[in-house]
Amino acid sequence: MGDQDENPACATGKIRLYVETPLQAGAEVALTREQSHYLLNVMRVKEGGAVLLFNGRNGEWRAEIVKTGKKVCVLSLRTQTREQDYVPDLELWFAPVKRAATDAIVQKATELGAAAIRPVLTRRTIATKVREDRLRATVIEAAEQCGRLTVPDVLAPLDLAEALSRLGERKLLFCDEGGNAPPARAALTGESRGAWAVLIGPEGGFEPAERAMLQAQDRVVAVSLGPRIMRADTAAIAALSLWQSQLGDW
Amino acid sequence: MGDQDENPACATGKIRLYVETPLQAGAEVALTREQSHYLLNVMRVKEGGAVLLFNGRNGEWRAEIVKTGKKVCVLSLRTQTREQDYVPDLELWFAPVKRAATDAIVQKATELGAAAIRPVLTRRTIATKVREDRLRATVIEAAEQCGRLTVPDVLAPLDLAEALSRLGERKLLFCDEGGNAPPARAALTGESRGAWAVLIGPEGGFEPAERAMLQAQDRVVAVSLGPRIMRADTAAIAALSLWQSQLGDW
């Protein structure tokens, strides 16, 4: 959901909503109060109008509005428009920044196909309070608008050391501003798909002890994103794009 | 210039300012009224304090504050800290969107090393009024903060057809959402450096006639940025990142 004129879906006439109920032919789905308000009052769709639904498991379905009330909207599922697709196992680990930049990071990571998003607290992290409900609302809205069939998982915030200790078989693309890391393209050449995470530091960068801890890990691939200093949201989009282009679904 | 806590340069203790005067050993530079206010009152740097200056031609210099007044700040140049560097000849052509998204596109294009930025008006472009002074202020602020030695040129807005007619020897990376264009990585493999532009459409995409016009051009390389619909600012950052990674200075 979102502002009508901000919503790229509007231009194509396709309203998409994320629901949690199972989707199958003939099923009826009652929207939440907020979704009903959005659909009926903001987007002004009438009874008989069609929207697209997805739940992250059963693909995408065309559904028709069959019942409306003051705060109620019931849809009947018609036909499956897309089958559930494959999502690369890519997590974004990011140090929370100010609210607007955090919103941007989470929205863009969704558009770029991240499977999960984890706030990671570092020594120079400015915003240590993370509102997971807000992140969750942002990823749902972004997923609805960008045509995804899944919503990224919002993972609980962890300290950097704790997050690293739980890395397991996952590889970590560490965007290392300060060092002499090789260019991302060269570093990713020869790497295989599978479970990955991209780590973006806070505006002030990582502390030397944190960089040493990262570099000591076998499964960490340190990369450079060029000679300029990027804001955290720019770096997150750049790194996710390069990963998708080389190892993901682009 | 910018908010103190938004400025990545502050974390590293390096204030950078763009000036238009020639920079050479021993020269004195008088800052503008706005820069003087920023340096003395916002950043609270005192007489004897040091900042970094660049002008897009003479590299970067360490300068010391030698005279301050109510609305005056004079700096004396000490040593050159960096030589002028090479900037890839990459332009960003973008369809202006709402103010916040346009600001984001221009700021991020600067961080990503674009040499010039041109607003391009398409049939579905929402915001046809472009405040070039505002774009210019945004690129200067972003250049100061990201460590660049140049400020991107802000080029006059052109209609898409007019911009294409002036393409000359420049190649154009056309981010084509609607079509069956090859992935950017494959399309750029084998391409050579030289003069390029990246074209990002408006939120609603290009009209069929515009896509046909683009595809008919010899020097246009159409690419896909994956299966999801991205907002204009996300697409701009993704495309510039992929270009820099394959053909630029990353």
XYZ file of C-alpha atoms in Angstrom:
500
model
C 0.000 0.000 0.000
C 1.112 3.631 -0.295
C 0.331 6.992 -1.772
C -1.471 6.658 -5.062
C 0.916 8.847 -7.012
C 3.993 7.302 -5.430
C 2.915 3.791 -6.363
C 4.511 2.507 -9.575
C 1.805 -0.167 -9.706
C -0.839 2.470 -10.336
C 0.670 3.429 -13.635
C 0.209 -0.104 -14.895
C -3.263 -0.415 -13.386
C -2.245 -3.298 -11.170
C -2.916 -3.088 -7.477
C -1.143 -5.837 -5.556
C -1.776 -6.751 -1.935
C 0.071 -9.093 0.401
C -2.151 -11.354 2.502
C -1.330 -14.165 4.918
C -4.175 -16.538 4.078
C -3.733 -19.525 1.724
C -4.544 -18.727 -1.910
C -6.337 -21.275 -4.083
C -9.066 -21.296 -6.717
C -12.458 -20.296 -5.325
C -11.118 -19.189 -1.925
C -12.465 -16.020 -0.345
C -10.117 -13.631 1.397
C -11.165 -10.915 3.831
C -8.760 -7.990 3.779
C -7.647 -6.263 6.947
C -9.321 -3.021 7.927
C -6.345 -0.993 6.669
C -6.212 -2.831 3.353
C -9.966 -2.421 2.883
C -9.693 1.310 3.516
C -6.779 1.591 1.069
C -8.515 -0.341 -1.665
C -12.001 1.149 -1.363
C -11.320 4.710 -0.216
C -7.806 5.565 -1.388
C -7.673 3.637 -4.656
C -11.495 3.807 -5.091
C -11.895 0.302 -6.432
C -15.574 -0.769 -6.524
C -17.332 -4.105 -6.043
C -16.492 -6.217 -9.090
C -13.069 -4.594 -9.384
C -9.962 -6.762 -9.533
C -6.698 -6.781 -7.624
C -3.717 -9.115 -7.426
C -2.949 -11.030 -4.218
C 0.171 -12.875 -3.084
C 1.126 -14.536 0.183
C 4.729 -15.617 -0.369
C 3.773 -19.283 -0.918
C 1.016 -19.723 -3.511
C 2.080 -17.441 -6.363
C -0.024 -14.469 -7.463
C -3.793 -14.539 -7.971
C -6.323 -12.302 -9.617
C -9.146 -11.669 -7.178
C -12.439 -9.854 -7.520
C -14.154 -7.747 -4.882
C -17.371 -9.555 -3.975
C -18.409 -7.836 -0.764
C -17.757 -4.387 0.637
C -18.795 -2.719 3.850
C -17.693 0.173 5.974
C -14.443 -1.445 7.037
C -14.748 -4.712 5.197
C -13.656 -5.943 1.815
C -13.954 -9.580 0.748
C -12.283 -10.887 -2.388
C -12.947 -14.058 -4.331
C -9.978 -15.694 -6.029
C -10.336 -16.167 -9.777
C -7.195 -17.299 -11.589
C -3.546 -17.730 -10.738
C -1.578 -15.101 -12.680
C 1.924 -16.255 -11.677
C 3.414 -19.323 -10.070
C 5.532 -18.967 -6.948
C 9.096 -18.186 -8.008
C 12.593 -18.839 -6.767
C 14.208 -16.225 -4.536
C 18.002 -16.172 -4.154
C 19.073 -16.644 -0.511
C 20.479 -13.147 -0.077
C 20.277 -11.301 3.243
C 21.035 -7.628 3.786
C 22.798 -6.865 7.064
C 22.821 -3.139 7.702
C 23.707 -0.808 10.539
C 20.558 1.217 11.268
C 20.882 4.878 10.360
C 18.370 7.719 10.628
C 14.744 6.909 10.003
C 14.506 8.169 6.412
C 17.716 6.422 5.344
C 16.716 3.197 7.117
C 13.344 3.302 5.357
C 15.137 3.814 2.034
C 17.540 0.922 2.658
C 14.745 -1.478 3.556
C 12.498 -0.377 0.678
C 15.282 -0.652 -1.886
C 16.562 -3.990 -0.556
C 13.064 -5.333 -1.136
C 13.013 -4.023 -4.716
C 16.456 -5.554 -5.236
C 15.260 -8.982 -4.172
C 16.761 -9.474 -0.700
C 15.224 -12.540 0.974
C 15.797 -11.185 4.491
C 16.911 -8.007 6.210
C 18.813 -7.914 9.490
C 19.732 -4.787 11.484
C 23.289 -5.236 12.754
C 24.564 -3.054 15.578
C 28.153 -1.863 15.277
C 30.197 0.424 17.504
C 29.515 3.489 15.383
C 25.850 2.684 14.774
C 23.899 5.863 15.506
C 20.352 4.540 15.707
C 20.324 1.538 18.029
C 16.549 1.509 18.437
C 15.017 -0.418 15.588
C 11.266 -0.555 15.147
C 10.772 -3.985 13.637
C 7.059 -3.320 13.040
C 7.998 -0.300 10.937
C 10.547 -2.310 8.932
C 7.925 -5.001 8.426
C 5.366 -2.488 7.101
C 7.987 -1.026 4.766
C 8.998 -4.379 3.244
C 5.356 -5.361 2.707
C 4.559 -2.086 0.931
C 7.693 -2.330 -1.209
C 6.984 -5.984 -2.087
C 3.442 -5.086 -3.165
C 4.726 -2.338 -5.427
C 7.737 -4.015 -7.012
C 5.945 -7.161 -8.141
C 7.638 -9.615 -5.779
C 5.852 -12.799 -4.756
C 7.537 -12.862 -1.351
C 8.073 -10.406 1.464
C 11.604 -10.251 2.908
C 11.913 -11.604 6.444
C 12.719 -8.919 8.978
C 15.251 -10.569 11.292
C 15.920 -9.523 14.874
C 18.738 -7.001 15.386
C 22.056 -8.526 16.499
C 25.413 -7.161 17.539
C 27.974 -7.605 14.788
C 29.952 -10.262 16.714
C 26.783 -12.232 17.460
C 25.629 -12.008 13.849
C 29.028 -13.263 12.661
C 28.960 -16.162 15.116
C 25.700 -17.303 13.537
C 26.959 -17.008 9.956
C 27.188 -20.809 9.541
C 27.634 -21.773 5.893
C 26.509 -18.354 4.672
C 29.089 -16.178 2.938
C 29.314 -12.483 3.733
C 30.045 -9.729 1.215
C 31.740 -7.094 3.377
C 31.769 -3.634 1.797
C 35.072 -2.381 3.180
C 35.500 1.343 2.580
C 38.693 1.856 4.440
C 40.884 -0.903 3.157
C 42.548 -2.201 0.070
C 39.888 -4.753 -0.740
C 39.605 -5.875 -4.367
C 36.790 -4.510 -6.573
C 33.488 -6.275 -5.967
C 33.351 -7.611 -9.514
C 36.742 -9.312 -9.273
C 36.082 -10.615 -5.758
C 32.766 -12.195 -6.773
C 34.092 -13.813 -9.935
C 34.433 -17.513 -9.257
C 32.190 -17.399 -6.180
C 29.201 -19.698 -6.268
C 25.545 -19.007 -5.561
C 24.062 -20.286 -2.361
C 23.472 -18.479 0.914
C 24.960 -14.984 1.078
C 24.629 -11.795 3.075
C 25.725 -8.270 2.181
C 27.055 -6.197 5.096
C 26.804 -2.398 5.034
C 28.368 -0.392 7.844
C 27.198 2.810 9.518
C 27.936 6.276 8.074
C 31.158 6.505 10.064
C 32.383 3.099 8.881
C 33.578 0.179 10.957
C 36.089 0.531 13.794
C 39.506 -1.067 13.227
C 38.706 -3.903 15.670
C 35.510 -4.651 13.788
C 37.304 -4.689 10.451
C 39.920 -7.060 11.901
C 37.183 -9.342 13.228
C 35.519 -9.393 9.809
C 38.740 -10.007 7.931
C 39.608 -12.924 10.213
C 36.516 -14.857 9.115
C 36.919 -17.497 6.434
C 33.536 -16.884 4.908
C 33.865 -13.115 4.639
C 34.609 -11.674 1.184
C 35.849 -8.069 1.551
C 35.207 -5.854 -1.454
C 35.682 -2.259 -2.490
C 32.902 -0.184 -4.043
C 35.158 2.330 -5.731
C 37.110 5.422 -4.721
C 34.273 7.586 -3.376
C 32.647 7.595 0.065
C 29.037 6.505 -0.267
C 26.163 7.010 2.102
C 24.869 3.812 3.673
C 21.764 3.624 1.489
C 23.748 4.161 -1.716
C 26.260 1.478 -0.711
C 23.485 -0.980 0.141
C 21.823 -0.570 -3.263
C 25.151 -0.735 -5.111
C 26.288 -3.920 -3.340
C 22.953 -5.713 -3.689
C 22.863 -4.790 -7.394
C 26.346 -6.141 -8.037
C 25.531 -9.368 -6.178
C 22.257 -9.862 -8.084
C 24.022 -9.145 -11.355
C 26.783 -11.685 -10.742
C 25.244 -14.366 -8.524
C 21.521 -13.623 -8.321
C 18.449 -13.520 -10.553
C 19.257 -10.536 -12.817
C 27.812 21.584 3.047
C 24.970 19.955 4.997
C 23.668 18.965 8.399
C 26.465 18.086 10.719
C 25.106 14.686 11.678
C 24.157 13.804 8.100
C 27.628 14.506 6.814
C 29.796 11.398 6.494
C 32.842 13.670 6.336
C 32.291 14.732 9.936
C 32.903 11.243 11.202
C 36.355 11.314 9.690
C 37.026 14.883 10.816
C 37.481 16.123 7.267
C 35.463 19.077 6.090
C 35.653 19.527 2.326
C 34.462 22.562 0.412
C 34.096 23.188 -3.304
C 35.358 26.569 -4.510
C 35.685 28.066 -7.967
C 38.958 29.930 -7.520
C 42.315 28.509 -8.706
C 44.150 26.513 -6.046
C 47.939 26.758 -5.701
C 50.504 26.956 -2.923
C 50.261 30.171 -0.950
C 47.000 31.324 -2.532
C 44.302 32.854 -0.336
C 40.670 31.944 -0.886
C 37.697 33.901 0.422
C 34.706 31.661 1.018
C 31.182 32.703 0.080
C 28.927 34.049 2.781
C 27.054 30.728 2.989
C 30.246 28.693 3.206
C 31.656 31.038 5.866
C 28.484 30.645 7.936
C 28.583 26.869 7.540
C 32.236 26.581 8.510
C 32.298 29.052 11.395
C 28.815 28.775 12.874
C 27.543 25.320 11.940
C 30.785 23.339 12.069
C 32.339 25.758 14.586
C 35.804 25.706 13.095
C 38.035 28.460 14.563
C 40.826 30.595 13.122
C 43.795 28.288 12.580
C 41.510 25.340 11.834
C 41.988 23.362 8.643
C 39.640 22.276 5.860
C 40.084 20.650 2.459
C 39.317 22.575 -0.739
C 38.810 21.391 -4.318
C 37.743 23.181 -7.496
C 37.481 20.391 -10.071
C 40.800 21.288 -11.706
C 43.680 21.595 -9.218
C 43.273 18.541 -6.993
C 42.562 18.818 -3.264
C 44.331 21.207 -0.899
C 44.643 21.566 2.851
C 43.836 25.144 3.785
C 43.979 26.999 7.083
C 41.579 29.666 8.287
C 43.596 32.892 8.512
C 40.890 35.524 8.829
C 37.335 35.455 10.106
C 34.667 38.090 10.355
C 30.922 38.256 10.701
C 30.241 36.922 7.224
C 33.766 36.399 6.047
C 36.205 33.526 6.143
C 39.565 33.619 4.364
C 41.689 30.510 3.952
C 45.351 30.181 3.086
C 46.394 27.160 1.043
C 49.063 24.967 2.650
C 49.717 21.669 0.875
C 48.145 19.693 -1.908
C 46.628 16.536 -0.404
C 45.562 14.878 -3.676
C 46.261 15.391 -7.353
C 43.401 15.894 -9.773
C 42.109 12.480 -10.829
C 40.523 10.878 -13.862
C 36.722 10.807 -14.068
C 35.027 8.323 -16.408
C 32.854 10.092 -19.012
C 29.536 8.804 -17.673
C 26.355 10.889 -17.821
C 23.113 10.122 -16.043
C 19.993 10.922 -18.047
C 16.940 10.733 -15.836
C 13.272 11.635 -16.077
C 12.592 14.062 -13.226
C 10.348 12.614 -10.527
C 9.100 14.141 -7.289
C 11.434 16.465 -5.446
C 12.678 14.018 -2.813
C 13.333 11.269 -5.355
C 15.017 13.701 -7.754
C 17.256 14.930 -4.925
C 18.121 11.323 -4.104
C 18.927 10.473 -7.732
C 21.202 13.482 -8.133
C 22.936 12.984 -4.780
C 23.557 9.301 -5.410
C 24.700 9.819 -9.004
C 27.345 12.162 -7.611
C 28.488 9.576 -5.065
C 28.584 6.989 -7.860
C 30.896 9.123 -9.962
C 28.674 10.462 -12.742
C 30.489 13.204 -14.688
C 27.266 14.941 -15.707
C 23.548 14.777 -15.020
C 20.841 15.607 -17.543
C 17.095 15.792 -16.895
C 15.323 14.143 -19.830
C 11.630 14.775 -20.400
C 9.582 11.792 -21.541
C 5.859 11.455 -22.205
C 5.157 10.021 -18.766
C 7.486 12.369 -16.910
C 5.522 13.761 -13.971
C 7.713 16.685 -12.920
C 8.558 18.753 -15.971
C 9.769 21.751 -13.987
C 13.375 21.240 -13.088
C 15.150 23.670 -10.805
C 18.691 23.544 -12.119
C 19.969 25.714 -9.250
C 18.648 23.139 -6.812
C 20.294 20.276 -8.720
C 23.533 22.243 -8.771
C 23.437 22.799 -4.985
C 22.750 19.095 -4.459
C 25.660 17.885 -6.611
C 28.073 20.302 -4.903
C 27.027 19.158 -1.432
C 27.257 15.493 -2.436
C 30.670 16.018 -4.086
C 31.991 17.709 -0.929
C 30.825 14.806 1.205
C 31.806 11.850 -0.951
C 35.425 12.877 -1.498
C 35.190 13.652 -5.216
C 37.567 16.144 -6.809
C 34.995 17.236 -9.395
C 31.381 18.340 -9.328
C 29.097 16.753 -11.924
C 27.918 19.129 -14.638
C 24.200 19.812 -14.462
C 23.081 19.828 -18.090
C 19.993 21.589 -19.417
C 16.803 19.499 -19.585
C 15.987 18.093 -23.036
C 13.124 16.144 -24.549
C 14.067 12.523 -25.088
C 14.111 12.831 -28.899
C 16.291 15.931 -28.737
C 18.689 14.286 -26.278
C 18.982 11.240 -28.550
C 19.670 13.415 -31.584
C 22.650 14.879 -29.731
C 24.042 11.514 -28.638
C 26.945 11.685 -31.134
C 29.571 9.069 -30.361
C 28.239 8.510 -26.847
C 26.702 5.118 -26.090
C 23.495 4.903 -24.085
C 22.678 2.233 -21.515
C 18.883 2.039 -21.698
C 17.288 0.377 -18.668
C 14.330 -1.267 -20.363
C 11.832 -2.582 -17.846
C 9.171 -3.722 -20.195
C 11.084 -5.710 -22.727
C 13.166 -8.798 -23.161
C 16.484 -6.996 -22.960
C 19.513 -9.071 -21.897
C 20.863 -8.745 -18.341
C 23.044 -5.657 -17.894
C 26.115 -7.735 -17.085
C 25.914 -9.743 -20.310
C 25.050 -6.688 -22.413
C 28.048 -4.719 -21.088
C 30.543 -7.547 -21.515
C 32.680 -6.737 -24.507
C 31.681 -3.069 -24.544
C 34.527 -0.600 -24.318
C 34.996 2.397 -22.057
C 34.629 5.852 -23.541
C 31.659 8.179 -23.462
C 28.473 6.660 -22.042
C 25.153 7.737 -20.611
C 22.715 5.758 -18.456
C 19.025 6.439 -19.158
C 16.422 5.945 -16.422
C 12.743 6.375 -17.266
C 9.915 7.827 -15.203
C 7.955 5.787 -12.634
C 5.416 4.757 -15.270
C 8.101 3.643 -17.716
C 8.537 4.636 -21.335
C 5.693 4.682 -23.848
C 5.859 2.092 -26.669
C 6.794 4.775 -29.225
C 9.645 5.937 -27.016
C 10.921 2.397 -26.546
C 10.797 1.864 -30.312
C 12.728 5.114 -30.875
C 15.375 4.017 -28.379
C 15.681 0.526 -29.792
C 16.118 1.916 -33.316
C 19.329 3.715 -32.324
C 22.636 2.044 -33.113
C 24.365 3.361 -30.025
C 21.684 2.335 -27.557
C 22.355 -0.761 -25.442
C 19.092 -1.989 -23.903
C 19.478 -3.924 -20.658
C 17.300 -5.563 -18.031
C 17.773 -4.930 -14.316
C 16.086 -8.096 -13.151
C 12.535 -9.328 -12.669
C 11.255 -6.722 -10.204
C 9.878 -3.231 -10.819
C 12.230 -0.679 -9.297
C 11.579 2.904 -8.390
C 13.469 5.412 -10.510
C 16.052 6.203 -7.822
C 16.757 2.526 -7.149
C 17.158 1.819 -10.870
C 19.503 4.795 -11.311
C 21.803 3.629 -8.513
C 21.734 0.026 -9.716
C 22.560 0.911 -13.324
C 25.330 3.380 -12.443
C 26.846 0.792 -10.067
C 26.862 -1.934 -12.717
C 28.420 0.431 -15.258
C 31.128 1.584 -12.830
C 31.824 -2.011 -11.883
C 32.266 -3.172 -15.477
C 33.486 -0.124 -17.399
C 34.251 2.572 -14.831
C 36.655 3.242 -11.979
C 35.508 0.674 -9.382
